[in-house]
CSV table of C-alpha atoms in Angstrom, one decimal:
chain,number,residue,atom,x,y,z
Q,887,GLY,CA,59.4,99.3,58.2
Q,888,ARG,CA,58.6,99.2,61.9
Q,889,PHE,CA,60.4,97.2,64.6
Q,890,ARG,CA,59.6,96.8,68.2
Q,891,ALA,CA,61.7,95.6,71.1
Q,892,ARG,CA,60.8,94.3,74.5
Q,893,THR,CA,63.0,93.9,77.6
Q,894,VAL,CA,62.9,90.2,78.5
Q,895,ALA,CA,64.0,88.9,81.9
Q,896,LYS,CA,66.1,85.8,82.2
Q,897,GLY,CA,63.4,83.7,83.8
Q,898,PHE,CA,65.5,80.6,83.4
Q,899,SER,CA,67.7,81.8,86.3
Q,900,GLN,CA,64.8,82.2,88.7
Q,901,ILE,CA,64.8,79.9,91.8
Q,902,PRO,CA,61.6,78.1,92.7
Q,903,GLY,CA,60.3,79.0,96.1
Q,904,ASN,CA,62.5,82.1,96.2
Q,905,ASP,CA,61.8,84.1,93.0
Q,906,PHE,CA,58.4,82.6,92.4
Q,907,GLN,CA,55.9,80.3,94.2
Q,908,GLU,CA,53.4,79.3,91.6
Q,909,ASN,CA,53.6,79.6,87.8
Q,910,HIS,CA,50.3,78.0,86.5
Q,911,ALA,CA,48.1,80.3,84.5
Q,912,PRO,CA,44.7,78.9,83.3
Q,913,VAL,CA,43.3,79.3,79.9
Q,914,VAL,CA,39.7,78.7,78.8
Q,915,ASN,CA,38.7,75.0,78.5
Q,916,ASP,CA,37.9,73.6,75.1
Q,917,THR,CA,34.5,72.4,76.3
Q,918,THR,CA,33.7,75.9,77.6
Q,919,PHE,CA,34.7,77.4,74.2
Q,920,HIS,CA,32.3,75.1,72.3
Q,921,LEU,CA,29.6,75.5,74.9
Q,922,VAL,CA,29.5,79.3,74.7
Q,923,LEU,CA,29.2,79.1,70.9
Q,924,ALA,CA,26.2,76.9,71.3
Q,925,LEU,CA,24.7,79.3,73.9
Q,926,LYS,CA,25.3,82.2,71.5
Q,927,ILE,CA,22.8,80.6,69.1
Q,928,LEU,CA,20.3,79.5,71.7
Q,929,PHE,CA,20.2,82.9,73.4
Q,930,ASN,CA,20.6,84.8,70.1
Q,931,LEU,CA,23.6,86.7,71.5
Q,932,ASP,CA,26.1,89.0,69.7
Q,933,ALA,CA,29.8,87.9,69.8
Q,934,GLY,CA,32.8,90.2,69.9
Q,935,GLN,CA,36.5,89.7,70.4
Q,936,PHE,CA,39.3,91.8,71.9
Q,937,ASP,CA,43.0,91.7,72.5
Q,938,ILE,CA,44.9,93.1,75.4
Q,939,GLU,CA,48.2,94.7,74.2
Q,940,THR,CA,51.4,93.9,76.2
Q,941,ALA,CA,49.2,91.9,78.6
Q,942,PHE,CA,52.1,90.4,80.7
Q,943,LEU,CA,53.3,93.9,81.7
Q,944,TYR,CA,50.2,94.6,83.8
Q,945,GLY,CA,50.7,91.9,86.4
Q,946,ASP,CA,51.7,92.9,89.9
Q,947,LEU,CA,54.7,91.0,91.3
Q,948,GLU,CA,54.3,89.4,94.8
Q,949,GLU,CA,58.0,88.5,95.2
Q,950,GLU,CA,61.0,90.8,95.5
Q,951,LEU,CA,62.9,90.6,92.2
Q,952,TRP,CA,66.0,92.4,91.0
Q,953,MET,CA,67.1,92.4,87.4
Q,954,GLN,CA,70.4,93.3,85.7
Q,955,LEU,CA,70.3,96.4,83.6
Q,956,PRO,CA,69.5,95.7,79.9
Q,957,ALA,CA,72.4,96.1,77.5
Q,958,GLY,CA,72.6,99.8,76.4
Q,959,TYR,CA,70.5,101.1,79.3
Q,960,SER,CA,73.5,103.0,80.7
Q,961,GLU,CA,73.9,104.9,77.5
Q,962,TYR,CA,70.2,105.7,77.5
Q,963,LEU,CA,70.4,107.2,81.0
Q,964,LEU,CA,73.5,109.2,80.2
Q,965,LYS,CA,71.8,110.6,77.1
Q,966,THR,CA,68.4,111.4,78.7
Q,967,HIS,CA,69.3,112.1,82.3
Q,968,GLY,CA,73.0,112.8,82.3
Q,969,GLN,CA,73.5,109.9,84.8
Q,970,ARG,CA,76.3,107.4,84.7
Q,971,VAL,CA,75.6,103.9,85.9
Q,972,CYS,CA,77.6,100.7,85.5
Q,973,GLU,CA,75.6,97.8,83.9
Q,974,THR,CA,77.7,95.2,85.9
Q,975,THR,CA,77.2,96.7,89.3
Q,976,HIS,CA,73.8,98.3,89.1
Q,977,CYS,CA,70.4,96.6,88.9
Q,978,VAL,CA,66.7,97.5,89.0
Q,979,LYS,CA,63.9,96.3,91.3
Q,980,LEU,CA,60.8,95.0,89.5
Q,981,TYR,CA,57.4,96.0,90.7
Q,982,LYS,CA,55.5,94.8,87.7
Q,983,ALA,CA,55.8,91.5,85.7
Q,984,LEU,CA,58.0,91.4,82.7
Q,985,TYR,CA,58.2,89.2,79.6
Q,986,GLY,CA,60.4,86.2,80.4
Q,987,LEU,CA,59.5,85.9,84.1
Q,988,VAL,CA,58.2,82.5,85.1
Q,989,GLN,CA,55.2,83.9,86.9
Q,990,ALA,CA,54.4,86.6,84.2
Q,991,ALA,CA,51.4,84.7,82.7
Q,992,ARG,CA,49.9,83.8,86.2
Q,993,GLN,CA,50.2,87.4,87.4
Q,994,TRP,CA,48.5,88.7,84.3
Q,995,TRP,CA,45.6,86.3,84.8
Q,996,LYS,CA,45.2,87.4,88.4
Q,997,LYS,CA,45.2,91.0,87.3
Q,998,PHE,CA,42.6,90.4,84.7
Q,999,LYS,CA,40.4,88.5,87.2
Q,1000,GLU,CA,40.8,91.4,89.7
Q,1001,VAL,CA,39.6,94.0,87.0
Q,1002,MET,CA,36.7,91.7,85.9
Q,1003,LEU,CA,35.5,91.4,89.5
Q,1004,SER,CA,35.6,95.2,89.9
Q,1005,ILE,CA,33.1,95.5,87.0
Q,1006,ASN,CA,30.9,92.8,88.4
Q,1007,TYR,CA,31.9,89.9,86.2
Q,1008,ILE,CA,32.1,86.8,88.3
Q,1009,PRO,CA,34.5,83.9,87.4
Q,1010,SER,CA,32.9,80.5,87.0
Q,1011,PRO,CA,33.9,78.2,89.9
Q,1012,VAL,CA,34.2,75.4,87.3
Q,1013,ASP,CA,36.3,77.3,84.6
Q,1014,PRO,CA,38.3,80.3,86.0
Q,1015,CYS,CA,38.6,81.7,82.5
Q,1016,LEU,CA,34.9,82.0,82.0
Q,1017,PHE,CA,33.4,85.2,83.5
Q,1018,LEU,CA,29.7,85.7,84.0
Q,1019,LYS,CA,27.3,88.6,84.4
Q,1020,GLN,CA,23.5,88.2,84.5
Q,1021,ASN,CA,20.7,90.7,85.1
Q,1022,LYS,CA,18.0,88.5,86.6
Q,1023,SER,CA,15.3,91.1,86.2
Q,1024,SER,CA,15.9,91.7,82.5
Q,1025,GLY,CA,17.4,88.3,81.7
Q,1026,ASN,CA,20.3,90.0,80.0
Q,1027,ARG,CA,23.3,87.6,80.0
Q,1028,ALA,CA,27.0,88.1,79.3
Q,1029,PHE,CA,29.7,85.5,79.0
Q,1030,VAL,CA,33.4,86.4,78.6
Q,1031,ILE,CA,36.1,83.8,77.9
Q,1032,ILE,CA,39.9,84.6,78.0
Q,1033,TYR,CA,42.8,82.7,76.5
Q,1034,VAL,CA,45.9,84.4,77.7
Q,1035,ASP,CA,45.4,87.9,76.2
Q,1036,ASP,CA,42.7,87.1,73.7
Q,1037,GLY,CA,39.1,87.4,74.8
Q,1038,GLY,CA,35.6,86.7,73.5
Q,1039,ILE,CA,32.4,88.2,74.8
Q,1040,PHE,CA,28.9,86.9,74.2
Q,1041,SER,CA,26.1,89.3,75.0
Q,1042,SER,CA,24.1,92.2,73.7
Q,1043,LYS,CA,25.8,95.0,71.7
Q,1044,GLU,CA,25.3,97.4,74.6
Q,1045,ASN,CA,27.0,95.0,77.0
Q,1046,ILE,CA,29.9,94.4,74.6
Q,1047,GLU,CA,30.6,98.1,74.2
Q,1048,GLU,CA,30.3,98.6,78.0
Q,1049,LEU,CA,32.8,95.9,78.7
Q,1050,ILE,CA,35.4,97.2,76.2
Q,1051,LYS,CA,35.0,100.7,77.6
Q,1052,ALA,CA,35.5,99.4,81.2
Q,1053,LEU,CA,38.5,97.3,80.4
Q,1054,GLY,CA,40.0,100.3,78.6
Q,1055,LYS,CA,40.4,102.1,81.9
Q,1056,ASP,CA,42.9,99.5,83.2
Q,1057,PHE,CA,44.4,98.0,80.0
Q,1058,LYS,CA,45.2,99.0,76.4
Q,1059,VAL,CA,42.4,97.1,74.7
Q,1060,LYS,CA,42.1,96.5,70.9
Q,1061,TYR,CA,38.5,95.7,70.0
Q,1062,LEU,CA,38.6,93.4,66.9
Q,1063,GLY,CA,34.9,93.4,66.1
Q,1064,LYS,CA,32.7,90.4,65.4
Q,1065,LEU,CA,34.1,87.1,66.7
Q,1066,GLU,CA,35.6,85.4,63.7
Q,1067,HIS,CA,39.0,84.2,64.8
Q,1068,PHE,CA,39.8,82.8,68.2
Q,1069,VAL,CA,42.6,80.4,69.4
Q,1070,GLY,CA,43.5,79.7,65.8
Q,1071,CYS,CA,39.9,78.8,64.8
Q,1072,HIS,CA,37.9,80.5,62.0
Q,1073,ILE,CA,34.3,80.9,63.2
Q,1074,ILE,CA,31.6,81.2,60.6
Q,1075,GLU,CA,27.9,81.9,61.4
Q,1076,ASN,CA,25.2,81.3,58.8
Q,1077,VAL,CA,22.7,84.0,57.7
Q,1078,ASN,CA,19.9,82.5,59.8
Q,1079,LYS,CA,22.1,82.6,62.9
Q,1080,ASP,CA,21.2,79.0,63.8
Q,1081,THR,CA,24.5,77.3,62.8
Q,1082,ILE,CA,28.2,78.0,63.5
Q,1083,TRP,CA,31.1,76.2,61.7
Q,1084,ILE,CA,34.5,76.0,63.3
Q,1085,HIS,CA,37.4,75.6,60.9
Q,1086,GLN,CA,41.2,75.8,61.3
Q,1087,PRO,CA,42.3,76.8,57.7
Q,1088,LYS,CA,45.6,78.5,58.9
Q,1089,LEU,CA,46.8,75.4,60.6
Q,1090,ILE,CA,45.9,73.2,57.6
Q,1091,LYS,CA,47.7,75.7,55.3
Q,1092,HIS,CA,50.7,75.4,57.6
Q,1093,LEU,CA,50.5,71.6,57.4
Q,1094,LYS,CA,50.5,71.9,53.6
Q,1095,ALA,CA,53.6,74.1,53.6
Q,1096,GLU,CA,55.5,71.9,56.0
Q,1097,PHE,CA,54.5,68.4,54.8
Q,1098,GLY,CA,52.9,68.9,51.4
Q,1099,HIS,CA,56.2,68.0,49.6
Q,1100,MET,CA,56.2,64.6,51.4
Q,1101,ILE,CA,52.9,63.4,49.9
Q,1102,GLN,CA,53.8,61.2,46.9
Q,1103,THR,CA,50.3,60.1,45.9
Q,1104,ASP,CA,47.2,61.6,44.4
Q,1105,ARG,CA,45.0,58.9,46.0
Q,1106,VAL,CA,42.1,60.2,48.1
Q,1107,TYR,CA,41.8,58.3,51.3
Q,1108,PRO,CA,38.3,57.7,52.7
Q,1109,THR,CA,39.5,57.4,56.3
Q,1110,PRO,CA,42.1,59.0,58.5
Q,1111,ALA,CA,44.1,55.8,58.9
Q,1112,SER,CA,44.4,52.2,57.9
Q,1113,PRO,CA,43.3,49.6,60.6
Q,1114,LYS,CA,46.6,47.7,59.8
Q,1115,THR,CA,48.7,50.6,61.0
Q,1116,MET,CA,46.8,51.2,64.2
Q,1117,CYS,CA,48.4,50.1,67.5
Q,1118,MET,CA,51.8,49.7,65.8
Q,1119,ARG,CA,54.5,49.8,68.5
Q,1120,PRO,CA,58.2,49.6,67.6
Q,1121,GLN,CA,59.5,46.1,68.1
Q,1122,GLU,CA,63.0,45.3,69.3
Q,1123,GLY,CA,65.3,45.6,66.3
Q,1124,ASP,CA,62.9,47.8,64.2
Q,1125,PRO,CA,64.7,50.7,62.5
Q,1126,LEU,CA,63.7,54.1,63.7
Q,1127,ILE,CA,63.6,57.3,61.8
Q,1128,THR,CA,66.5,59.7,62.2
Q,1129,PRO,CA,66.6,62.3,65.1
Q,1130,GLU,CA,66.0,65.1,62.6
Q,1131,GLU,CA,62.9,63.2,61.2
Q,1132,GLN,CA,61.8,62.6,64.8
Q,1133,THR,CA,61.7,66.3,65.4
Q,1134,VAL,CA,59.6,66.8,62.3
Q,1135,PHE,CA,57.3,63.9,63.3
Q,1136,ARG,CA,56.6,65.4,66.7
Q,1137,SER,CA,55.9,68.8,65.1
Q,1138,GLY,CA,53.4,67.2,62.7
Q,1139,VAL,CA,51.6,65.2,65.5
Q,1140,GLY,CA,51.5,68.4,67.6
Q,1141,MET,CA,49.7,70.3,64.8
Q,1142,LEU,CA,47.3,67.4,64.3
Q,1143,LEU,CA,46.5,67.3,68.0
Q,1144,TYR,CA,45.6,71.0,67.9
Q,1145,LEU,CA,43.2,70.2,65.0
Q,1146,VAL,CA,41.6,67.5,67.1
Q,1147,LYS,CA,41.3,69.8,70.1
Q,1148,HIS,CA,39.0,72.3,68.4
Q,1149,SER,CA,37.4,71.2,65.1
Q,1150,ARG,CA,38.3,67.7,63.9
Q,1151,PRO,CA,37.1,64.9,66.2
Q,1152,ASP,CA,37.1,62.6,63.2
Q,1153,ILE,CA,40.9,62.2,63.4
Q,1154,ALA,CA,41.1,61.9,67.2
Q,1155,ASN,CA,41.8,58.1,67.3
Q,1156,ALA,CA,44.4,58.2,64.5
Q,1157,VAL,CA,46.3,61.1,66.1
Q,1158,ARG,CA,46.2,59.4,69.5
Q,1159,GLU,CA,47.9,56.3,67.9
Q,1160,LEU,CA,50.7,58.5,66.5
Q,1161,SER,CA,51.1,60.3,69.8
Q,1162,LYS,CA,52.1,57.0,71.5
Q,1163,VAL,CA,55.3,56.8,69.5
Q,1164,ALA,CA,56.3,60.5,69.7
Q,1165,ASP,CA,59.6,59.5,71.3
Q,1166,GLY,CA,60.5,56.6,68.9
Q,1167,ALA,CA,58.7,56.4,65.6
Q,1168,THR,CA,59.5,54.0,62.8
Q,1169,PRO,CA,59.2,54.5,59.0
Q,1170,GLY,CA,55.8,52.9,59.3
Q,1171,HIS,CA,54.6,55.5,61.7
Q,1172,TRP,CA,56.1,58.2,59.5
Q,1173,LYS,CA,54.1,56.8,56.6
Q,1174,ALA,CA,50.9,56.8,58.7
Q,1175,MET,CA,51.4,60.4,59.7
Q,1176,VAL,CA,51.9,61.5,56.1
Q,1177,ARG,CA,48.7,59.6,55.1
Q,1178,LEU,CA,46.8,61.3,57.8
Q,1179,ILE,CA,48.0,64.7,56.8
Q,1180,LYS,CA,47.0,63.9,53.2
Q,1181,TYR,CA,43.5,63.0,54.5
Q,1182,VAL,CA,43.3,66.3,56.4
Q,1183,ILE,CA,44.4,68.3,53.4
Q,1184,ASP,CA,41.9,66.5,51.1
Q,1185,THR,CA,39.1,67.3,53.7
Q,1186,GLU,CA,40.2,70.8,54.5
Q,1187,ASP,CA,36.7,72.1,54.1
Q,1188,TYR,CA,35.5,69.8,57.0
Q,1189,GLY,CA,34.7,71.6,60.2
Q,1190,LEU,CA,32.8,71.3,63.4
Q,1191,LYS,CA,29.1,72.0,63.0
Q,1192,ILE,CA,27.4,73.6,66.0
Q,1193,LYS,CA,23.6,73.7,65.5
Q,1194,PRO,CA,22.0,73.3,68.9
Q,1195,LYS,CA,18.2,72.8,69.4
Q,1196,LYS,CA,16.3,72.6,72.7
Q,1197,GLN,CA,14.5,69.3,73.4
Q,1198,GLU,CA,10.9,69.9,74.5
Q,1199,GLY,CA,11.9,73.5,75.4
Q,1200,MET,CA,14.7,72.3,77.7
Q,1201,PHE,CA,18.5,72.4,77.6
Q,1202,TYR,CA,19.9,68.9,77.7
Q,1203,LEU,CA,23.2,67.0,77.6
Q,1204,GLU,CA,23.8,63.6,76.0
Q,1205,GLY,CA,26.9,61.4,75.9
Q,1206,ILE,CA,27.8,58.5,73.8
Q,1207,SER,CA,30.7,56.2,74.7
Q,1208,ASP,CA,32.3,53.2,73.1
Q,1209,SER,CA,35.3,50.9,73.4
Q,1210,GLU,CA,37.3,48.3,71.6
Q,1211,TYR,CA,38.6,45.3,73.5
Q,1212,ALA,CA,42.3,44.6,73.9
Q,1213,GLY,CA,43.1,46.2,70.5
Q,1214,ASP,CA,46.8,46.8,71.4
Q,1215,LYS,CA,48.5,43.5,70.5
Q,1216,ASP,CA,51.5,44.3,72.6
Q,1217,THR,CA,49.9,45.4,75.9
Q,1218,ARG,CA,46.3,44.2,75.3
Q,1219,ILE,CA,45.1,47.6,76.6
Q,1220,SER,CA,41.7,48.8,75.3
Q,1221,VAL,CA,40.9,52.1,73.8
Q,1222,TYR,CA,37.9,54.2,75.0
Q,1223,GLY,CA,36.1,56.9,73.1
Q,1224,TYR,CA,33.3,59.3,73.8
Q,1225,ILE,CA,31.5,62.4,72.5
Q,1226,LEU,CA,29.3,64.8,74.5
Q,1227,TYR,CA,26.5,66.9,73.0
Q,1228,PHE,CA,24.8,70.0,74.4
Q,1229,CYS,CA,21.3,70.4,72.8
Q,1230,GLY,CA,22.6,68.3,69.9
Q,1231,ALA,CA,25.8,70.3,69.4
Q,1232,PRO,CA,29.2,68.5,70.0
Q,1233,ILE,CA,31.1,70.2,72.8
Q,1234,SER,CA,33.6,67.6,74.0
Q,1235,TRP,CA,35.2,64.4,72.7
Q,1236,LYS,CA,38.1,62.1,73.3
Q,1237,SER,CA,39.9,59.0,72.2
Q,1238,LYS,CA,42.0,57.5,75.1
Q,1239,SER,CA,44.0,54.4,75.8
Q,1240,GLY,CA,43.1,52.7,79.1
Q,1241,LYS,CA,45.5,52.7,82.0
Q,1242,SER,CA,45.2,48.9,82.7
Q,1243,VAL,CA,44.2,45.7,80.9
Q,1244,THR,CA,40.5,44.8,81.0
Q,1245,LEU,CA,39.4,41.2,81.1
Q,1246,SER,CA,36.2,41.4,79.0
Q,1247,SER,CA,34.5,43.7,76.4
Q,1248,THR,CA,31.9,44.5,79.1
Q,1249,GLU,CA,34.6,45.8,81.4
Q,1250,ALA,CA,36.1,47.8,78.7
Q,1251,GLU,CA,32.7,49.4,77.8
Q,1252,TYR,CA,32.1,50.1,81.5
Q,1253,PHE,CA,35.4,52.0,81.7
Q,1254,ALA,CA,34.5,53.9,78.6
Q,1255,MET,CA,31.2,54.8,80.3
Q,1256,SER,CA,33.1,56.1,83.4
Q,1257,GLU,CA,35.2,58.4,81.1
Q,1258,VAL,CA,32.2,60.0,79.5
Q,1259,ALA,CA,30.4,60.2,83.0
Q,1260,LYS,CA,33.3,62.3,84.3
Q,1261,GLU,CA,33.0,64.7,81.4
Q,1262,VAL,CA,29.2,64.8,81.8
Q,1263,ILE,CA,29.6,65.9,85.5
Q,1264,PHE,CA,32.1,68.6,84.5
Q,1265,ALA,CA,29.8,69.9,81.8
Q,1266,LYS,CA,26.8,69.8,84.1
Q,1267,GLN,CA,28.6,71.8,86.8
Q,1268,LEU,CA,29.8,74.3,84.1
Q,1269,ILE,CA,26.4,74.9,82.6
Q,1270,GLU,CA,24.7,75.2,86.1
Q,1271,SER,CA,27.4,77.8,87.1
Q,1272,MET,CA,26.1,79.9,84.1
Q,1273,GLY,CA,22.7,80.0,85.7
Q,1274,ILE,CA,21.2,77.4,83.2
Q,1275,THR,CA,19.1,74.5,84.2
Q,1276,ILE,CA,19.4,71.3,82.2
Q,1277,GLN,CA,17.1,68.4,81.8
Q,1278,MET,CA,17.6,65.5,84.2
Q,1279,PRO,CA,18.7,62.7,84.1
Q,1280,ILE,CA,21.5,63.1,81.6
Q,1281,VAL,CA,21.4,60.3,79.0
Q,1282,ILE,CA,24.5,58.3,78.2
Q,1283,ARG,CA,24.2,55.8,75.3
Q,1284,VAL,CA,26.2,52.6,75.4
Q,1285,ASP,CA,26.2,49.6,73.0
Q,1286,ASN,CA,26.9,47.0,75.7
Q,1287,VAL,CA,24.1,45.5,77.8
Q,1288,GLY,CA,26.5,44.0,80.3
Q,1289,ALA,CA,28.1,47.4,81.0
Q,1290,ILE,CA,24.6,48.9,81.6
Q,1291,TYR,CA,23.8,46.1,84.0
Q,1292,ILE,CA,27.0,46.7,86.1
Q,1293,GLY,CA,26.1,50.4,86.3
Q,1294,ASN,CA,22.5,49.8,87.4
Q,1295,ASN,CA,23.1,46.9,89.8
Q,1296,TYR,CA,25.5,46.1,92.6
Q,1297,THR,CA,27.2,42.8,91.8
Q,1298,THR,CA,30.2,40.8,93.1
Q,1299,SER,CA,30.4,38.1,90.5
Q,1300,GLN,CA,33.6,36.5,89.4
Q,1301,ARG,CA,33.7,38.7,86.2
Q,1302,THR,CA,33.1,42.0,88.0
Q,1303,LYS,CA,34.4,42.0,91.5
Q,1304,HIS,CA,37.9,43.1,90.5
Q,1305,ILE,CA,36.8,46.2,88.6
Q,1306,ASP,CA,38.6,49.2,89.9
Q,1307,ILE,CA,36.6,51.3,92.3
Q,1308,ARG,CA,37.1,54.5,90.3
Q,1309,ALA,CA,34.7,53.2,87.7
Q,1310,HIS,CA,31.9,52.5,90.3
Q,1311,PHE,CA,31.3,56.2,90.9
Q,1312,VAL,CA,29.0,55.9,87.8
Q,1313,ARG,CA,26.5,54.0,90.0
Q,1314,GLU,CA,26.3,56.8,92.5
Q,1315,PHE,CA,25.2,59.3,89.8
Q,1316,ILE,CA,22.7,56.8,88.4
Q,1317,GLU,CA,21.2,56.3,91.8
Q,1318,ASP,CA,21.0,60.0,92.4
Q,1319,GLY,CA,19.1,60.4,89.1
Q,1320,ILE,CA,21.8,62.5,87.5
Q,1321,ILE,CA,22.8,60.0,84.8
Q,1322,LYS,CA,20.6,57.5,82.9
Q,1323,VAL,CA,22.4,54.8,80.8
Q,1324,ILE,CA,20.5,53.7,77.7
Q,1325,PHE,CA,21.4,51.0,75.2
Q,1326,ILE,CA,22.2,52.0,71.6
Q,1327,ARG,CA,22.9,49.6,68.7
Q,1328,SER,CA,26.5,49.5,67.6
Q,1329,GLU,CA,25.5,50.4,64.0
Q,1330,ASP,CA,23.9,53.6,65.4
């Protein structure tokens, strides 16, 4: 029975460099989101969530912008103020951001950052959407994460109430209570407060509604995809699905990617394969997508388990990387994969195709090692920016002795002298005692 309307500017007509300079607005990193959930358990913190209503309207504009009068505004002025204006010849000057403006999201983030600084919450230099406050004398900590206009705060009940009250002076804040839903995730904490499960039931329900009618079998698949359908690229002359089906295909892959992002690392490799053909899928790729959706629906109770534990009383990071060699039969490019744990809780993962062909399985494993090393350094900097010291060196587990040897030793043999210099930065961190690479059996 209630309707609401908002004035929306025609941002598509804005000219870069004249009507706006920058338009990027950061959101909280996935690794940060998983990390603060692990820290909630380790520090026994309370977690609350809040929403800023009409967030984009708070941003202060830095450029001079003029806007045509909205339709019907002249009648409103005549009725309320007795003034006559012509909608075609009159316009209004904007002092605040408005929905539709290219820079609206960026100006909102800058405004939120300004307010957080005024109440002594410092943005992390690693993730600008993580705000920190720590009382060193009492050891009282507070972590705030922001995703556009949705926020989560991890601290004591007193600090949570204090923050909501402080934000209410500048914004219209809606406190939503205990953190249970954030960025489309359902967050469940057990009674003992030592385990958190992350699920995405709404997204899976949406998958059911959109694609459930396409599933023609009752068969329960034990894996997300068949090895036979992996690395399938359209060959010349292969029939493609229709443009309408292509739109549906991209929609399905997009939803699956969002599942991978937050709670389902088990389907990461299968979704990456489907993403490669988002611009030209065949009936075979369509069948693989439907099979993957069937697997997701059958395992809808699966989620990400976050149960961190300190090791010998210390916070620690651990990475595991792996690679398959020249698996793509068309390009002979290898696929790398890794997962990063914080105190035993998974906080980051990826399945990624290489950018170039590798000439041996050792080289492929070494490139995979470099990928997880980059994520390790990011996570280390992020954790240290939160005032937390982690155990050094950080262990990376690899199932290839040759890759470990290249990382630990300078060599210019015929098999290794061509390896791109970007991978050799791993050696620097090994020498500095930041990373330690340890062998792990493939079965483990």
